[in-house]
Short mmCIF file of C-alpha atoms in Angstrom, two decimals:
data_model
loop_
_atom_site.label_atom_id
_atom_site.label_comp_id
_atom_site.label_asym_id
_atom_site.label_seq_id
_atom_site.Cartn_x
_atom_site.Cartn_y
_atom_site.Cartn_z
CA CYS A 29 44.08 66.32 27.48
CA PRO A 30 44.12 62.79 25.95
CA LEU A 31 47.52 63.33 24.33
CA VAL A 32 49.18 64.23 27.63
CA LEU A 33 47.55 61.26 29.35
CA ALA A 34 48.70 58.90 26.61
CA VAL A 35 52.31 60.10 26.76
CA ARG A 36 52.36 59.79 30.55
CA ARG A 37 51.01 56.25 30.45
CA ARG A 38 52.76 54.78 27.44
CA GLY A 39 55.69 57.04 26.65
CA LEU A 40 56.36 58.49 23.24
CA SER A 41 58.11 55.38 21.94
CA ASP A 42 55.13 53.14 22.75
CA LEU A 43 52.48 55.18 20.96
CA LYS A 44 51.40 53.34 17.84
CA GLN A 45 51.00 55.31 14.65
CA SER A 46 47.42 54.09 14.17
CA TRP A 47 46.46 55.18 17.69
CA MET A 48 48.03 58.59 17.15
CA ALA A 49 46.13 58.97 13.87
CA SER A 50 42.85 58.17 15.63
CA LEU A 51 43.69 60.62 18.40
CA ILE A 52 44.48 63.43 15.99
CA ASP A 53 41.64 62.76 13.53
CA ASP A 54 38.79 61.67 15.82
CA ILE A 55 39.39 62.54 19.47
CA LEU A 56 41.18 65.88 19.69
CA PRO A 57 38.89 67.75 17.24
CA ARG A 58 35.89 66.92 19.47
CA TRP A 59 37.65 67.35 22.81
CA GLY A 60 35.62 69.57 25.12
CA LEU A 61 32.91 70.35 22.59
CA ALA A 62 29.28 70.25 23.71
CA THR A 63 27.83 66.82 22.94
CA PRO A 64 24.57 66.79 20.96
CA GLY A 65 21.65 65.61 23.07
CA PHE A 66 20.86 62.54 20.94
CA GLU A 67 24.48 61.38 21.06
CA MET A 68 24.65 61.95 24.83
CA LEU A 69 21.50 59.89 25.42
CA THR A 70 22.69 57.12 23.09
CA ARG A 71 26.05 56.84 24.86
CA HIS A 72 24.33 56.66 28.22
CA GLN A 73 21.96 53.90 27.10
CA VAL A 74 24.88 51.91 25.68
CA SER A 75 26.75 52.29 28.98
CA LEU A 76 23.68 51.11 30.92
CA ARG A 77 23.50 47.97 28.75
CA GLU A 78 27.22 47.33 29.19
CA ALA A 79 26.92 47.76 32.95
CA ALA A 80 24.07 45.24 33.08
CA ASP A 81 26.19 42.69 31.20
CA PHE A 82 29.45 43.41 33.01
CA ASP A 83 30.45 40.42 35.15
CA GLY A 84 26.85 39.30 35.36
CA GLY A 85 25.82 42.67 36.68
CA ASN A 86 27.56 42.14 40.02
CA ALA A 87 30.62 44.35 39.61
CA ILE A 88 31.23 48.07 39.52
CA LEU A 89 32.54 49.79 36.43
CA THR A 90 35.58 51.96 37.00
CA SER A 91 35.94 53.92 33.78
CA LEU A 92 34.88 57.09 35.57
CA GLY A 93 37.82 56.80 37.94
CA GLY A 94 40.15 59.75 38.14
CA GLU A 95 37.75 62.23 36.55
CA GLY A 96 40.01 64.97 37.80
CA ILE A 97 40.69 66.74 41.03
CA SER A 98 37.66 67.32 43.19
CA ARG A 99 36.96 70.75 44.57
CA GLU A 100 35.91 72.18 47.89
CA GLY A 101 32.20 72.50 48.54
CA SER A 102 30.52 75.86 48.54
CA GLY A 103 28.80 75.37 51.88
CA VAL A 104 25.33 76.36 50.62
CA ARG A 105 23.25 77.84 53.44
CA ASP A 106 20.59 79.90 51.68
CA TRP A 107 19.14 78.27 48.56
CA ALA A 108 16.65 81.11 48.15
CA SER A 109 19.51 83.54 47.49
CA LEU A 110 20.82 81.57 44.49
CA ALA A 111 20.06 82.84 40.99
CA THR A 112 19.01 80.36 38.32
CA ILE A 113 21.53 79.74 35.54
CA SER A 114 21.17 77.69 32.36
CA ILE A 115 23.60 75.03 31.17
CA ALA A 116 24.40 77.19 28.14
CA LYS A 117 25.72 79.98 30.38
CA LEU A 118 27.89 77.88 32.69
CA PRO A 119 31.57 78.97 32.69
CA LEU A 120 34.01 76.18 31.84
CA PHE A 121 36.39 75.10 34.62
CA ARG A 122 34.94 77.68 37.00
CA VAL A 123 32.44 77.35 39.81
CA ALA A 124 29.27 79.31 39.09
CA SER A 125 29.14 80.78 42.59
CA GLY A 126 25.78 82.10 43.71
CA LYS A 127 24.03 80.23 40.89
CA VAL A 128 21.82 77.16 40.75
CA LEU A 129 20.87 74.73 37.99
CA THR A 130 17.21 73.74 38.11
CA GLY A 131 15.81 70.83 36.13
CA LYS A 132 15.33 67.09 36.11
CA LEU A 133 17.14 63.80 35.51
CA ILE A 134 16.00 62.27 32.22
CA VAL A 135 17.67 58.84 32.32
CA GLU A 136 18.14 56.00 34.77
CA PRO A 137 21.40 56.50 36.69
CA LEU A 138 24.60 54.63 35.88
CA LEU A 139 26.72 53.59 38.86
CA MET A 140 30.44 53.74 38.19
CA VAL A 141 32.86 55.30 40.66
CA GLY A 142 30.17 57.94 41.12
CA VAL A 143 26.60 58.18 39.91
CA SER A 144 26.41 59.26 36.28
CA THR A 145 23.18 60.64 34.82
CA ILE A 146 21.90 63.25 32.37
CA PHE A 147 20.37 66.51 33.57
CA GLU A 148 17.90 68.67 31.64
CA ASP A 149 17.65 72.30 32.71
CA HIS A 150 14.68 74.67 32.64
CA GLU A 151 15.52 75.69 29.06
CA GLY A 152 15.75 72.14 27.73
CA GLY A 153 19.57 72.04 27.70
CA LEU A 154 21.25 68.72 28.48
CA ILE A 155 24.46 67.98 30.35
CA LYS A 156 26.15 64.94 31.83
CA LEU A 157 25.95 65.04 35.64
CA SER A 158 28.43 63.15 37.83
CA LEU A 159 27.53 62.82 41.51
CA TYR A 160 30.20 61.70 43.98
CA ASN A 161 29.81 60.84 47.69
CA CYS A 162 26.05 60.66 47.20
CA LEU A 163 25.44 57.00 48.03
CA PRO A 164 25.83 55.75 51.63
CA GLY A 165 28.92 53.61 52.03
CA GLY A 166 29.84 54.13 48.38
CA GLY A 167 27.57 51.22 47.44
CA THR A 168 28.77 49.01 44.58
CA GLY A 169 27.45 46.22 42.39
CA ALA A 170 23.77 45.30 42.30
CA VAL A 171 23.10 46.82 45.74
CA GLY A 172 24.67 50.13 44.72
CA ARG A 173 22.80 50.21 41.41
CA ASP A 174 19.47 49.64 43.14
CA LEU A 175 20.24 52.38 45.65
CA ALA A 176 21.23 54.77 42.86
CA ARG A 177 17.98 54.04 41.01
CA ARG A 178 15.92 54.67 44.14
CA THR A 179 17.80 57.82 45.11
CA PHE A 180 18.16 59.42 41.66
CA PRO A 181 15.49 57.83 39.43
CA LYS A 182 14.54 59.09 36.00
CA GLY A 183 12.22 62.06 36.37
CA THR A 184 13.74 63.32 39.62
CA ARG A 185 13.57 67.10 39.87
CA ILE A 186 16.87 68.36 41.22
CA ARG A 187 18.74 71.59 41.90
CA VAL A 188 22.53 71.89 41.77
CA ALA A 189 24.10 74.78 43.68
CA SER A 190 27.35 76.41 42.54
CA PRO A 191 27.62 74.08 39.53
CA TYR A 192 31.10 73.25 38.25
CA LEU A 193 31.40 72.60 34.51
CA LYS A 194 34.46 70.66 33.36
CA ILE A 195 35.70 68.39 30.59
CA MET A 196 35.54 64.75 31.61
CA ARG A 197 38.19 62.19 30.77
CA SER A 198 35.99 61.00 27.90
CA GLY A 199 36.23 64.47 26.34
CA GLU A 200 32.59 65.26 27.12
CA ARG A 201 31.52 68.33 29.03
CA GLY A 202 29.86 67.60 32.35
CA VAL A 203 28.92 69.00 35.74
CA ARG A 204 30.62 67.38 38.70
CA VAL A 205 29.31 67.43 42.27
CA ASP A 206 31.52 66.28 45.15
CA ASP A 207 29.61 67.76 48.08
CA PRO A 208 26.12 66.27 48.54
CA SER A 209 24.97 69.43 50.31
CA GLU A 210 25.10 71.13 46.88
CA ILE A 211 22.18 69.10 45.54
CA GLN A 212 18.53 69.47 46.46
CA VAL A 213 15.96 66.88 45.39
CA ASP A 214 12.43 68.20 44.85
CA VAL A 215 10.68 65.06 43.64
CA ASP A 216 8.36 63.04 45.88
CA LEU A 217 10.33 59.86 46.45
CA ARG A 218 9.29 56.75 48.30
CA PRO A 219 9.86 56.95 52.09
CA ASP A 220 12.76 54.49 51.93
CA ALA A 221 14.46 56.54 49.22
CA LEU A 222 14.01 59.74 51.22
CA GLN A 223 15.57 58.03 54.22
CA ASP A 224 18.47 56.80 52.08
CA LEU A 225 19.03 60.31 50.73
CA ALA A 226 19.03 61.86 54.20
CA GLY A 227 21.60 59.33 55.38
CA THR A 228 23.64 59.85 52.23
CA ARG A 229 23.86 63.59 52.77
CA GLU A 230 24.99 63.16 56.36
CA GLU A 231 27.63 60.58 55.47
CA GLY A 232 28.68 62.50 52.36
CA ARG A 233 29.25 65.67 54.39
CA ARG A 234 31.41 63.73 56.84
CA LEU A 235 33.48 62.09 54.07
CA PHE A 236 33.90 65.38 52.25
CA LYS A 237 34.94 67.17 55.46
CA ASP A 238 37.51 64.45 56.17
CA GLY A 239 38.83 64.57 52.62
CA LEU A 240 37.71 61.00 51.92
CA PHE A 241 36.16 61.66 48.54
CA GLN A 242 36.71 59.99 45.16
#
């Protein structure tokens, strides 16, 4: 909750009246509500432009840091046994065990602490998708952005097993993936991208197993 975070960081005595008014009038009423598709896409495009301008495009943005506690992976072994679920039916703050989201990525990825993108399901529903531990070495800056674009380009068809819907720090709803074994890419990527993805999954599994995730 933004109010709890603000009190923890600033203390009650340091909260300005104008900031509190903005919090009460603008932020809290929208907290956790589903974001309209147009607004979601607009925010993402603005963030992409800001990332390109940030420090000449050579630094990594960190505003996604601390998006909440990560969860244990589901250890998917049999994708064929998973039942398709739509974004509209995802339970909030619960893992949709035995379910899979099927759809595609409709924007170019944004590299922050994790890879941020927008996912469209088989019914046309949209949701913010945050992918952690999915780039080898946790690539940053221009190198990381290029790797993210090659690994998760716009148009990539993807499946997300046991999707976990939560409220992000920004107040938006989103699906978070910590274990790279819970994603399956169906698009025909270039050979170098396929090789990158294979290496990413292997390294991601090791990091997740060792508890070295974001």
